[in-house]
């Protein structure tokens, strides 16, 4: 009897509680999948949002809304007055910041995202090569059902393929809030009927300061995260490998040989000591497979293989050194050398300002070891 009464009370409570939950009909909602922000005149911001609007009578409808205000919340209020659908942020997947705005700083806009409880911390952050409005409103040759979903999938699959450093809201906030590490975000570009990743945006604090080409990300990412299946194209002097070419006459018109290595498994180590002037020892170990070569080599010869391993190691080492020195000159630290230096100081405080000064005078010693474990698919 008691069990029956308890069950009845539970059912009644469930009914009462469910009646308190706000009912949201999909047909009445505008699901925001992407937002973009650009610098406008009079200290205003241009906000662009991409919506999914459900309509049972037809395919899902994409809609773009563009408004101006001095705050992101002001933009949302204005956009609510331009649609008969209730705007909700629970499906937001990606945010795009225009170049000019990003150069002035985006922390205030990122902070607004973080404070919105309806938005998850796995939202991707990106920078537009020109404006966010151009990216989100671009008409691609292959029409996508929703630009927000397309951009999210674009970034997601490249992160999973180890071609991008994951640019989530949580990771940006962590890097921005850390002494000795700066954010790094994908740079989007629209051209020739396509929208894709054209490079990467380097930051000092929350300000976009410089872009790097997409083929250079390996030399940063390899010191941030270990690869499980990475790839990189290397360029070697033809003279170095000429004695081992299968047909030396084929390479007479070129002075370089190009090699694509993939299936890269890597491990990195960054060590420093507690000195007044920081000095870092950077070691990168790589296991790789040769996927393609612009010239045919006698890779069955152990000497040829050993030479190739050494030359590839030297090439990657040289590029990493150049990348680190460029980052140092620009005053940005996406790799996190400052965090490594701070970790050995114990209880000694390290401010951003102090690390900025130390970073300028820091020295770096790089060593790369590459081992070729396969020279082709049929090995």
mmCIF file of C-alpha atoms in Angstrom:
data_model
loop_
_atom_site.group_PDB
_atom_site.id
_atom_site.type_symbol
_atom_site.label_atom_id
_atom_site.label_comp_id
_atom_site.label_asym_id
_atom_site.label_seq_id
_atom_site.Cartn_x
_atom_site.Cartn_y
_atom_site.Cartn_z
ATOM 1 C CA UNK A 1 0.000 0.000 0.000
ATOM 2 C CA UNK A 2 2.784 2.394 0.973
ATOM 3 C CA UNK A 3 4.612 1.553 -2.250
ATOM 4 C CA UNK A 4 1.475 2.371 -4.278
ATOM 5 C CA UNK A 5 1.061 5.720 -2.529
ATOM 6 C CA UNK A 6 4.733 6.605 -3.096
ATOM 7 C CA UNK A 7 4.433 5.730 -6.780
ATOM 8 C CA UNK A 8 1.322 7.898 -7.093
ATOM 9 C CA UNK A 9 3.081 10.833 -5.422
ATOM 10 C CA UNK A 10 6.062 10.405 -7.732
ATOM 11 C CA UNK A 11 3.814 10.509 -10.807
ATOM 12 C CA UNK A 12 2.054 13.642 -9.518
ATOM 13 C CA UNK A 13 5.409 15.363 -8.859
ATOM 14 C CA UNK A 14 6.590 14.477 -12.346
ATOM 15 C CA UNK A 15 3.458 15.999 -13.861
ATOM 16 C CA UNK A 16 3.815 19.201 -11.835
ATOM 17 C CA UNK A 17 7.512 19.542 -12.626
ATOM 18 C CA UNK A 18 7.022 18.950 -16.337
ATOM 19 C CA UNK A 19 4.343 21.627 -16.404
ATOM 20 C CA UNK A 20 6.942 24.103 -15.081
ATOM 21 C CA UNK A 21 9.379 23.451 -17.943
ATOM 22 C CA UNK A 22 9.128 25.971 -20.758
ATOM 23 C CA UNK A 23 7.991 24.311 -23.973
ATOM 24 C CA UNK A 24 10.051 25.270 -27.012
ATOM 25 C CA UNK A 25 8.671 24.324 -30.400
ATOM 26 C CA UNK A 26 11.393 23.912 -33.025
ATOM 27 C CA UNK A 27 9.291 25.697 -35.642
ATOM 28 C CA UNK A 28 9.326 28.820 -33.477
ATOM 29 C CA UNK A 29 13.058 28.833 -32.780
ATOM 30 C CA UNK A 30 15.989 30.335 -34.637
ATOM 31 C CA UNK A 31 18.924 28.096 -33.737
ATOM 32 C CA UNK A 32 22.147 30.109 -33.892
ATOM 33 C CA UNK A 33 24.944 27.951 -35.338
ATOM 34 C CA UNK A 34 27.552 30.669 -35.939
ATOM 35 C CA UNK A 35 28.220 34.245 -34.884
ATOM 36 C CA UNK A 36 30.635 36.766 -36.307
ATOM 37 C CA UNK A 37 31.900 40.113 -35.062
ATOM 38 C CA UNK A 38 33.524 42.961 -36.992
ATOM 39 C CA UNK A 39 34.765 46.415 -36.111
ATOM 40 C CA UNK A 40 32.332 49.141 -37.207
ATOM 41 C CA UNK A 41 32.392 52.931 -37.054
ATOM 42 C CA UNK A 42 31.696 54.963 -33.878
ATOM 43 C CA UNK A 43 33.151 52.221 -31.670
ATOM 44 C CA UNK A 44 30.314 49.922 -32.690
ATOM 45 C CA UNK A 45 30.495 46.234 -33.527
ATOM 46 C CA UNK A 46 28.830 44.572 -36.496
ATOM 47 C CA UNK A 47 27.320 41.253 -35.514
ATOM 48 C CA UNK A 48 26.444 38.531 -38.027
ATOM 49 C CA UNK A 49 24.550 35.400 -37.018
ATOM 50 C CA UNK A 50 23.704 32.274 -38.988
ATOM 51 C CA UNK A 51 20.394 30.614 -38.092
ATOM 52 C CA UNK A 52 18.694 27.315 -38.653
ATOM 53 C CA UNK A 53 14.943 27.833 -39.003
ATOM 54 C CA UNK A 54 12.842 24.670 -39.086
ATOM 55 C CA UNK A 55 9.892 24.525 -41.444
ATOM 56 C CA UNK A 56 7.906 21.258 -41.745
ATOM 57 C CA UNK A 57 6.702 22.261 -45.212
ATOM 58 C CA UNK A 58 10.190 22.596 -46.676
ATOM 59 C CA UNK A 59 13.850 21.875 -46.050
ATOM 60 C CA UNK A 60 15.575 23.552 -43.118
ATOM 61 C CA UNK A 61 16.052 27.231 -43.910
ATOM 62 C CA UNK A 62 19.275 29.164 -43.326
ATOM 63 C CA UNK A 63 18.955 32.820 -42.457
ATOM 64 C CA UNK A 64 21.607 35.513 -41.944
ATOM 65 C CA UNK A 65 20.971 38.470 -39.626
ATOM 66 C CA UNK A 66 23.321 41.468 -39.431
ATOM 67 C CA UNK A 67 23.086 44.271 -36.857
ATOM 68 C CA UNK A 68 25.256 46.902 -35.198
ATOM 69 C CA UNK A 69 25.637 47.894 -31.578
ATOM 70 C CA UNK A 70 28.308 48.685 -29.005
ATOM 71 C CA UNK A 71 27.958 45.318 -27.257
ATOM 72 C CA UNK A 72 27.251 41.745 -28.326
ATOM 73 C CA UNK A 73 24.109 41.702 -26.172
ATOM 74 C CA UNK A 74 22.930 44.894 -27.851
ATOM 75 C CA UNK A 75 23.413 43.164 -31.206
ATOM 76 C CA UNK A 76 21.280 40.235 -30.014
ATOM 77 C CA UNK A 77 18.462 42.551 -28.898
ATOM 78 C CA UNK A 78 18.477 44.252 -32.287
ATOM 79 C CA UNK A 79 18.473 40.938 -34.160
ATOM 80 C CA UNK A 80 15.546 39.645 -32.114
ATOM 81 C CA UNK A 81 13.510 42.511 -33.563
ATOM 82 C CA UNK A 82 14.311 41.349 -37.104
ATOM 83 C CA UNK A 83 12.882 37.827 -36.961
ATOM 84 C CA UNK A 84 9.675 36.070 -35.965
ATOM 85 C CA UNK A 85 11.728 33.186 -34.565
ATOM 86 C CA UNK A 86 13.041 33.193 -31.023
ATOM 87 C CA UNK A 87 16.844 33.276 -31.138
ATOM 88 C CA UNK A 88 18.581 30.647 -28.996
ATOM 89 C CA UNK A 89 22.324 30.011 -28.595
ATOM 90 C CA UNK A 90 22.305 26.397 -27.456
ATOM 91 C CA UNK A 91 23.418 25.141 -30.892
ATOM 92 C CA UNK A 92 26.218 27.685 -31.375
ATOM 93 C CA UNK A 93 29.189 25.832 -32.855
ATOM 94 C CA UNK A 94 31.656 28.449 -34.083
ATOM 95 C CA UNK A 95 32.546 32.122 -33.695
ATOM 96 C CA UNK A 96 34.374 34.221 -36.297
ATOM 97 C CA UNK A 97 36.174 37.479 -35.488
ATOM 98 C CA UNK A 98 37.056 39.953 -38.230
ATOM 99 C CA UNK A 99 40.725 40.839 -38.750
ATOM 100 C CA UNK A 100 40.452 44.519 -37.764
ATOM 101 C CA UNK A 101 38.501 43.717 -34.613
ATOM 102 C CA UNK A 102 40.877 40.904 -33.629
ATOM 103 C CA UNK A 103 43.860 43.237 -33.974
ATOM 104 C CA UNK A 104 42.289 45.475 -31.308
ATOM 105 C CA UNK A 105 41.493 42.596 -28.942
ATOM 106 C CA UNK A 106 38.667 40.094 -28.498
ATOM 107 C CA UNK A 107 38.747 39.296 -24.765
ATOM 108 C CA UNK A 108 35.550 41.264 -24.011
ATOM 109 C CA UNK A 109 33.620 39.300 -26.639
ATOM 110 C CA UNK A 110 35.105 35.966 -25.566
ATOM 111 C CA UNK A 111 34.163 36.797 -21.972
ATOM 112 C CA UNK A 112 30.532 37.278 -23.048
ATOM 113 C CA UNK A 113 30.524 33.809 -24.611
ATOM 114 C CA UNK A 114 31.942 32.301 -21.443
ATOM 115 C CA UNK A 115 29.276 33.950 -19.287
ATOM 116 C CA UNK A 116 26.395 32.623 -21.405
ATOM 117 C CA UNK A 117 25.272 29.427 -19.662
ATOM 118 C CA UNK A 118 23.510 28.193 -22.805
ATOM 119 C CA UNK A 119 26.810 28.094 -24.738
ATOM 120 C CA UNK A 120 29.203 25.191 -24.218
ATOM 121 C CA UNK A 121 32.942 25.664 -23.784
ATOM 122 C CA UNK A 122 33.684 23.519 -26.864
ATOM 123 C CA UNK A 123 32.597 26.250 -29.299
ATOM 124 C CA UNK A 124 35.343 26.892 -31.867
ATOM 125 C CA UNK A 125 36.925 30.355 -32.170
ATOM 126 C CA UNK A 126 38.368 31.516 -35.500
ATOM 127 C CA UNK A 127 39.675 34.658 -37.203
ATOM 128 C CA UNK A 128 38.551 35.946 -40.607
ATOM 129 C CA UNK A 129 41.177 36.940 -43.153
ATOM 130 C CA UNK A 130 38.979 39.960 -43.941
ATOM 131 C CA UNK A 131 35.631 40.273 -42.149
ATOM 132 C CA UNK A 132 33.444 37.792 -40.318
ATOM 133 C CA UNK A 133 30.461 39.035 -42.312
ATOM 134 C CA UNK A 134 32.168 38.086 -45.590
ATOM 135 C CA UNK A 135 32.957 34.582 -44.318
ATOM 136 C CA UNK A 136 29.488 33.851 -42.926
ATOM 137 C CA UNK A 137 27.643 35.390 -45.875
ATOM 138 C CA UNK A 138 29.862 33.910 -48.615
ATOM 139 C CA UNK A 139 28.157 32.023 -51.428
ATOM 140 C CA UNK A 140 30.176 28.857 -52.005
ATOM 141 C CA UNK A 141 30.187 26.952 -55.289
ATOM 142 C CA UNK A 142 29.058 23.804 -53.499
ATOM 143 C CA UNK A 143 26.072 25.088 -51.602
ATOM 144 C CA UNK A 144 25.953 24.074 -47.941
ATOM 145 C CA UNK A 145 22.724 23.841 -45.973
ATOM 146 C CA UNK A 146 24.149 25.980 -43.160
ATOM 147 C CA UNK A 147 27.407 27.938 -43.092
ATOM 148 C CA UNK A 148 27.756 27.587 -39.335
ATOM 149 C CA UNK A 149 27.574 23.810 -39.498
ATOM 150 C CA UNK A 150 29.970 23.738 -42.466
ATOM 151 C CA UNK A 151 32.609 25.837 -40.684
ATOM 152 C CA UNK A 152 32.297 23.764 -37.518
ATOM 153 C CA UNK A 153 32.812 20.529 -39.468
ATOM 154 C CA UNK A 154 35.705 22.116 -41.393
ATOM 155 C CA UNK A 155 37.583 22.891 -38.188
ATOM 156 C CA UNK A 156 36.556 19.689 -36.419
ATOM 157 C CA UNK A 157 37.808 17.297 -39.108
ATOM 158 C CA UNK A 158 41.123 19.156 -39.404
ATOM 159 C CA UNK A 159 41.618 19.039 -35.634
ATOM 160 C CA UNK A 160 40.923 15.298 -35.715
ATOM 161 C CA UNK A 161 43.354 14.929 -38.642
ATOM 162 C CA UNK A 162 46.036 16.695 -36.554
ATOM 163 C CA UNK A 163 46.303 19.571 -39.022
ATOM 164 C CA UNK A 164 45.000 22.169 -36.546
ATOM 165 C CA UNK A 165 45.534 22.973 -32.907
ATOM 166 C CA UNK A 166 42.119 22.693 -31.245
ATOM 167 C CA UNK A 167 40.699 26.259 -30.996
ATOM 168 C CA UNK A 168 37.881 25.817 -28.468
ATOM 169 C CA UNK A 169 36.533 28.531 -26.205
ATOM 170 C CA UNK A 170 37.925 26.676 -23.190
ATOM 171 C CA UNK A 171 41.414 26.440 -24.678
ATOM 172 C CA UNK A 172 41.452 30.114 -25.626
ATOM 173 C CA UNK A 173 40.392 31.143 -22.120
ATOM 174 C CA UNK A 174 43.041 28.881 -20.565
ATOM 175 C CA UNK A 175 45.848 30.187 -22.804
ATOM 176 C CA UNK A 176 44.753 33.811 -22.455
ATOM 177 C CA UNK A 177 44.610 33.525 -18.678
ATOM 178 C CA UNK A 178 47.980 31.797 -18.344
ATOM 179 C CA UNK A 179 51.295 33.533 -17.737
ATOM 180 C CA UNK A 180 53.695 32.291 -20.403
ATOM 181 C CA UNK A 181 51.316 31.120 -23.118
ATOM 182 C CA UNK A 182 49.392 32.865 -25.894
ATOM 183 C CA UNK A 183 46.390 31.708 -27.961
ATOM 184 C CA UNK A 184 46.589 30.397 -31.530
ATOM 185 C CA UNK A 185 43.503 30.333 -33.788
ATOM 186 C CA UNK A 186 42.708 29.216 -37.371
ATOM 187 C CA UNK A 187 42.533 31.943 -40.013
ATOM 188 C CA UNK A 188 39.593 31.549 -42.414
ATOM 189 C CA UNK A 189 39.545 32.829 -45.989
ATOM 190 C CA UNK A 190 36.815 32.944 -48.632
ATOM 191 C CA UNK A 191 37.908 32.784 -52.282
ATOM 192 C CA UNK A 192 37.249 30.932 -55.534
ATOM 193 C CA UNK A 193 33.867 29.711 -54.330
ATOM 194 C CA UNK A 194 35.297 28.078 -51.189
ATOM 195 C CA UNK A 195 35.817 28.884 -47.527
ATOM 196 C CA UNK A 196 38.774 27.186 -45.865
ATOM 197 C CA UNK A 197 41.663 27.504 -43.425
ATOM 198 C CA UNK A 198 44.280 29.765 -45.021
ATOM 199 C CA UNK A 199 46.681 29.933 -42.105
ATOM 200 C CA UNK A 200 46.899 30.649 -38.409
ATOM 201 C CA UNK A 201 46.501 33.748 -36.275
ATOM 202 C CA UNK A 202 49.171 34.402 -33.657
ATOM 203 C CA UNK A 203 48.167 36.365 -30.571
ATOM 204 C CA UNK A 204 49.797 38.418 -27.866
ATOM 205 C CA UNK A 205 47.293 38.284 -25.018
ATOM 206 C CA UNK A 206 43.957 38.764 -26.819
ATOM 207 C CA UNK A 207 45.289 40.685 -29.828
ATOM 208 C CA UNK A 208 45.901 39.178 -33.272
ATOM 209 C CA UNK A 209 49.422 40.251 -34.262
ATOM 210 C CA UNK A 210 50.594 38.086 -37.162
ATOM 211 C CA UNK A 211 49.491 35.275 -39.441
ATOM 212 C CA UNK A 212 51.504 32.237 -40.460
ATOM 213 C CA UNK A 213 50.973 30.047 -43.507
ATOM 214 C CA UNK A 214 49.100 26.806 -43.059
ATOM 215 C CA UNK A 215 52.069 24.668 -44.145
ATOM 216 C CA UNK A 216 54.069 25.976 -41.153
ATOM 217 C CA UNK A 217 51.752 24.786 -38.387
ATOM 218 C CA UNK A 218 53.670 21.494 -38.004
ATOM 219 C CA UNK A 219 56.650 23.379 -36.581
ATOM 220 C CA UNK A 220 54.506 24.868 -33.805
ATOM 221 C CA UNK A 221 52.062 22.052 -33.147
ATOM 222 C CA UNK A 222 54.809 19.423 -32.842
ATOM 223 C CA UNK A 223 56.078 21.298 -29.761
ATOM 224 C CA UNK A 224 52.581 21.707 -28.290
ATOM 225 C CA UNK A 225 51.044 18.268 -28.841
ATOM 226 C CA UNK A 226 52.451 14.907 -29.865
ATOM 227 C CA UNK A 227 51.405 13.546 -33.257
ATOM 228 C CA UNK A 228 49.829 10.137 -33.754
ATOM 229 C CA UNK A 229 49.274 10.345 -37.507
ATOM 230 C CA UNK A 230 50.681 13.666 -38.668
ATOM 231 C CA UNK A 231 52.150 14.684 -42.015
ATOM 232 C CA UNK A 232 54.515 17.321 -43.392
ATOM 233 C CA UNK A 233 56.192 18.104 -46.715
ATOM 234 C CA UNK A 234 59.964 18.589 -46.661
ATOM 235 C CA UNK A 235 62.299 20.099 -49.239
ATOM 236 C CA UNK A 236 65.861 18.814 -49.619
ATOM 237 C CA UNK A 237 68.773 19.859 -51.886
ATOM 238 C CA UNK A 238 68.948 17.490 -54.852
ATOM 239 C CA UNK A 239 72.747 17.382 -54.672
ATOM 240 C CA UNK A 240 72.595 15.708 -51.264
ATOM 241 C CA UNK A 241 70.594 12.716 -52.501
ATOM 242 C CA UNK A 242 71.745 12.595 -56.135
ATOM 243 C CA UNK A 243 74.091 9.578 -55.654
ATOM 244 C CA UNK A 244 71.076 7.509 -54.617
ATOM 245 C CA UNK A 245 68.617 8.527 -57.336
ATOM 246 C CA UNK A 246 67.290 5.629 -59.401
ATOM 247 C CA UNK A 247 67.537 7.778 -62.531
ATOM 248 C CA UNK A 248 69.817 10.821 -61.962
ATOM 249 C CA UNK A 249 68.929 12.318 -65.348
ATOM 250 C CA UNK A 250 65.294 12.865 -64.343
ATOM 251 C CA UNK A 251 66.278 15.415 -61.729
ATOM 252 C CA UNK A 252 68.505 17.565 -63.936
ATOM 253 C CA UNK A 253 65.925 20.346 -64.296
ATOM 254 C CA UNK A 254 65.390 20.691 -60.537
ATOM 255 C CA UNK A 255 67.696 21.542 -57.675
ATOM 256 C CA UNK A 256 65.276 20.318 -54.993
ATOM 257 C CA UNK A 257 63.612 17.063 -54.097
ATOM 258 C CA UNK A 258 60.235 17.202 -52.355
ATOM 259 C CA UNK A 259 59.165 14.511 -49.930
ATOM 260 C CA UNK A 260 55.826 14.026 -48.206
ATOM 261 C CA UNK A 261 56.125 12.107 -44.969
ATOM 262 C CA UNK A 262 53.052 10.916 -43.095
ATOM 263 C CA UNK A 263 51.962 8.474 -40.387
ATOM 264 C CA UNK A 264 54.076 10.648 -38.119
ATOM 265 C CA UNK A 265 54.293 9.645 -34.495
ATOM 266 C CA UNK A 266 56.161 12.171 -32.424
ATOM 267 C CA UNK A 267 57.148 12.949 -28.871
ATOM 268 C CA UNK A 268 58.569 16.219 -27.673
ATOM 269 C CA UNK A 269 60.352 17.409 -24.572
ATOM 270 C CA UNK A 270 61.088 20.964 -23.451
ATOM 271 C CA UNK A 271 63.478 21.447 -20.550
ATOM 272 C CA UNK A 272 64.832 24.551 -18.888
ATOM 273 C CA UNK A 273 66.832 25.498 -15.816
ATOM 274 C CA UNK A 274 66.339 28.066 -13.112
ATOM 275 C CA UNK A 275 68.575 30.795 -14.511
ATOM 276 C CA UNK A 276 68.258 34.555 -14.658
ATOM 277 C CA UNK A 277 68.271 34.299 -18.462
ATOM 278 C CA UNK A 278 66.085 31.399 -19.648
ATOM 279 C CA UNK A 279 67.652 28.696 -21.801
ATOM 280 C CA UNK A 280 65.514 25.940 -23.314
ATOM 281 C CA UNK A 281 66.475 22.526 -24.640
ATOM 282 C CA UNK A 282 63.905 21.327 -27.157
ATOM 283 C CA UNK A 283 63.951 17.710 -28.316
ATOM 284 C CA UNK A 284 61.624 16.188 -30.898
ATOM 285 C CA UNK A 285 61.583 12.497 -31.781
ATOM 286 C CA UNK A 286 59.742 11.400 -34.923
ATOM 287 C CA UNK A 287 58.810 8.106 -36.519
ATOM 288 C CA UNK A 288 57.524 8.543 -40.057
ATOM 289 C CA UNK A 289 56.673 6.952 -43.378
ATOM 290 C CA UNK A 290 57.667 8.242 -46.802
ATOM 291 C CA UNK A 291 54.417 8.684 -48.687
ATOM 292 C CA UNK A 292 55.641 10.405 -51.850
ATOM 293 C CA UNK A 293 58.838 11.731 -53.440
ATOM 294 C CA UNK A 294 59.344 14.013 -56.417
ATOM 295 C CA UNK A 295 62.369 11.887 -57.421
ATOM 296 C CA UNK A 296 62.768 8.124 -57.260
ATOM 297 C CA UNK A 297 65.468 6.954 -54.840
ATOM 298 C CA UNK A 298 67.107 3.613 -54.095
ATOM 299 C CA UNK A 299 65.582 3.352 -50.644
ATOM 300 C CA UNK A 300 66.494 -0.315 -50.377
ATOM 301 C CA UNK A 301 70.074 0.889 -49.852
ATOM 302 C CA UNK A 302 70.627 1.377 -46.077
ATOM 303 C CA UNK A 303 72.997 4.287 -46.766
ATOM 304 C CA UNK A 304 70.339 6.087 -48.787
ATOM 305 C CA UNK A 305 67.768 5.589 -46.038
ATOM 306 C CA UNK A 306 70.166 6.776 -43.343
ATOM 307 C CA UNK A 307 71.029 9.871 -45.383
ATOM 308 C CA UNK A 308 67.356 10.632 -45.877
ATOM 309 C CA UNK A 309 66.640 10.315 -42.155
ATOM 310 C CA UNK A 310 69.442 12.753 -41.339
ATOM 311 C CA UNK A 311 68.472 15.263 -44.028
ATOM 312 C CA UNK A 312 64.804 15.239 -43.000
ATOM 313 C CA UNK A 313 65.845 15.689 -39.352
ATOM 314 C CA UNK A 314 68.027 18.670 -40.293
ATOM 315 C CA UNK A 315 65.255 20.230 -42.389
ATOM 316 C CA UNK A 316 62.647 19.973 -39.620
ATOM 317 C CA UNK A 317 65.159 21.161 -37.020
ATOM 318 C CA UNK A 318 66.030 24.222 -39.121
ATOM 319 C CA UNK A 319 62.362 25.130 -39.602
ATOM 320 C CA UNK A 320 61.565 24.730 -35.910
ATOM 321 C CA UNK A 321 64.492 26.989 -34.982
ATOM 322 C CA UNK A 322 63.326 29.627 -37.468
ATOM 323 C CA UNK A 323 59.763 29.387 -36.166
ATOM 324 C CA UNK A 324 60.809 29.783 -32.524
ATOM 325 C CA UNK A 325 62.980 32.812 -33.341
ATOM 326 C CA UNK A 326 60.124 34.406 -35.292
ATOM 327 C CA UNK A 327 57.736 33.863 -32.364
ATOM 328 C CA UNK A 328 60.320 35.347 -30.022
ATOM 329 C CA UNK A 329 60.792 38.413 -32.252
ATOM 330 C CA UNK A 330 57.022 38.942 -32.413
ATOM 331 C CA UNK A 331 56.653 38.578 -28.645
ATOM 332 C CA UNK A 332 54.158 35.734 -28.805
ATOM 333 C CA UNK A 333 54.460 32.376 -27.053
ATOM 334 C CA UNK A 334 51.844 29.861 -28.290
ATOM 335 C CA UNK A 335 54.140 26.932 -27.456
ATOM 336 C CA UNK A 336 54.191 27.821 -23.761
ATOM 337 C CA UNK A 337 57.884 28.281 -22.995
ATOM 338 C CA UNK A 338 56.870 30.722 -20.276
ATOM 339 C CA UNK A 339 54.724 28.132 -18.529
ATOM 340 C CA UNK A 340 57.643 25.695 -18.599
ATOM 341 C CA UNK A 341 59.949 28.333 -17.116
ATOM 342 C CA UNK A 342 57.385 29.241 -14.466
ATOM 343 C CA UNK A 343 56.992 25.588 -13.425
ATOM 344 C CA UNK A 344 60.628 25.326 -12.270
ATOM 345 C CA UNK A 345 60.545 28.542 -10.228
ATOM 346 C CA UNK A 346 58.597 26.963 -7.386
ATOM 347 C CA UNK A 347 56.836 29.591 -5.301
ATOM 348 C CA UNK A 348 58.528 32.498 -7.055
ATOM 349 C CA UNK A 349 56.016 34.671 -8.822
ATOM 350 C CA UNK A 350 56.303 35.288 -12.570
ATOM 351 C CA UNK A 351 54.240 38.143 -13.950
ATOM 352 C CA UNK A 352 53.326 38.615 -17.601
ATOM 353 C CA UNK A 353 55.488 41.718 -17.781
ATOM 354 C CA UNK A 354 58.508 39.939 -16.324
ATOM 355 C CA UNK A 355 58.134 36.985 -18.687
ATOM 356 C CA UNK A 356 57.860 39.346 -21.667
ATOM 357 C CA UNK A 357 61.286 40.757 -20.789
ATOM 358 C CA UNK A 358 62.844 37.345 -20.103
ATOM 359 C CA UNK A 359 61.417 35.887 -23.320
ATOM 360 C CA UNK A 360 63.227 38.468 -25.448
ATOM 361 C CA UNK A 361 66.618 37.279 -24.180
ATOM 362 C CA UNK A 362 65.898 33.538 -23.952
ATOM 363 C CA UNK A 363 68.025 31.052 -25.906
ATOM 364 C CA UNK A 364 66.808 27.862 -27.554
ATOM 365 C CA UNK A 365 68.644 24.662 -28.469
ATOM 366 C CA UNK A 366 66.703 22.365 -30.798
ATOM 367 C CA UNK A 367 67.418 18.724 -31.626
ATOM 368 C CA UNK A 368 65.277 16.607 -33.978
ATOM 369 C CA UNK A 369 65.642 12.860 -34.485
ATOM 370 C CA UNK A 370 63.705 11.298 -37.350
ATOM 371 C CA UNK A 371 63.428 7.567 -37.968
ATOM 372 C CA UNK A 372 61.820 6.310 -41.172
ATOM 373 C CA UNK A 373 59.923 3.152 -40.300
ATOM 374 C CA UNK A 374 58.360 2.661 -43.732
ATOM 375 C CA UNK A 375 59.208 3.844 -47.224
ATOM 376 C CA UNK A 376 55.890 3.121 -48.916
ATOM 377 C CA UNK A 377 52.532 1.415 -48.709
ATOM 378 C CA UNK A 378 53.888 -1.974 -49.815
ATOM 379 C CA UNK A 379 56.742 -2.081 -47.256
#
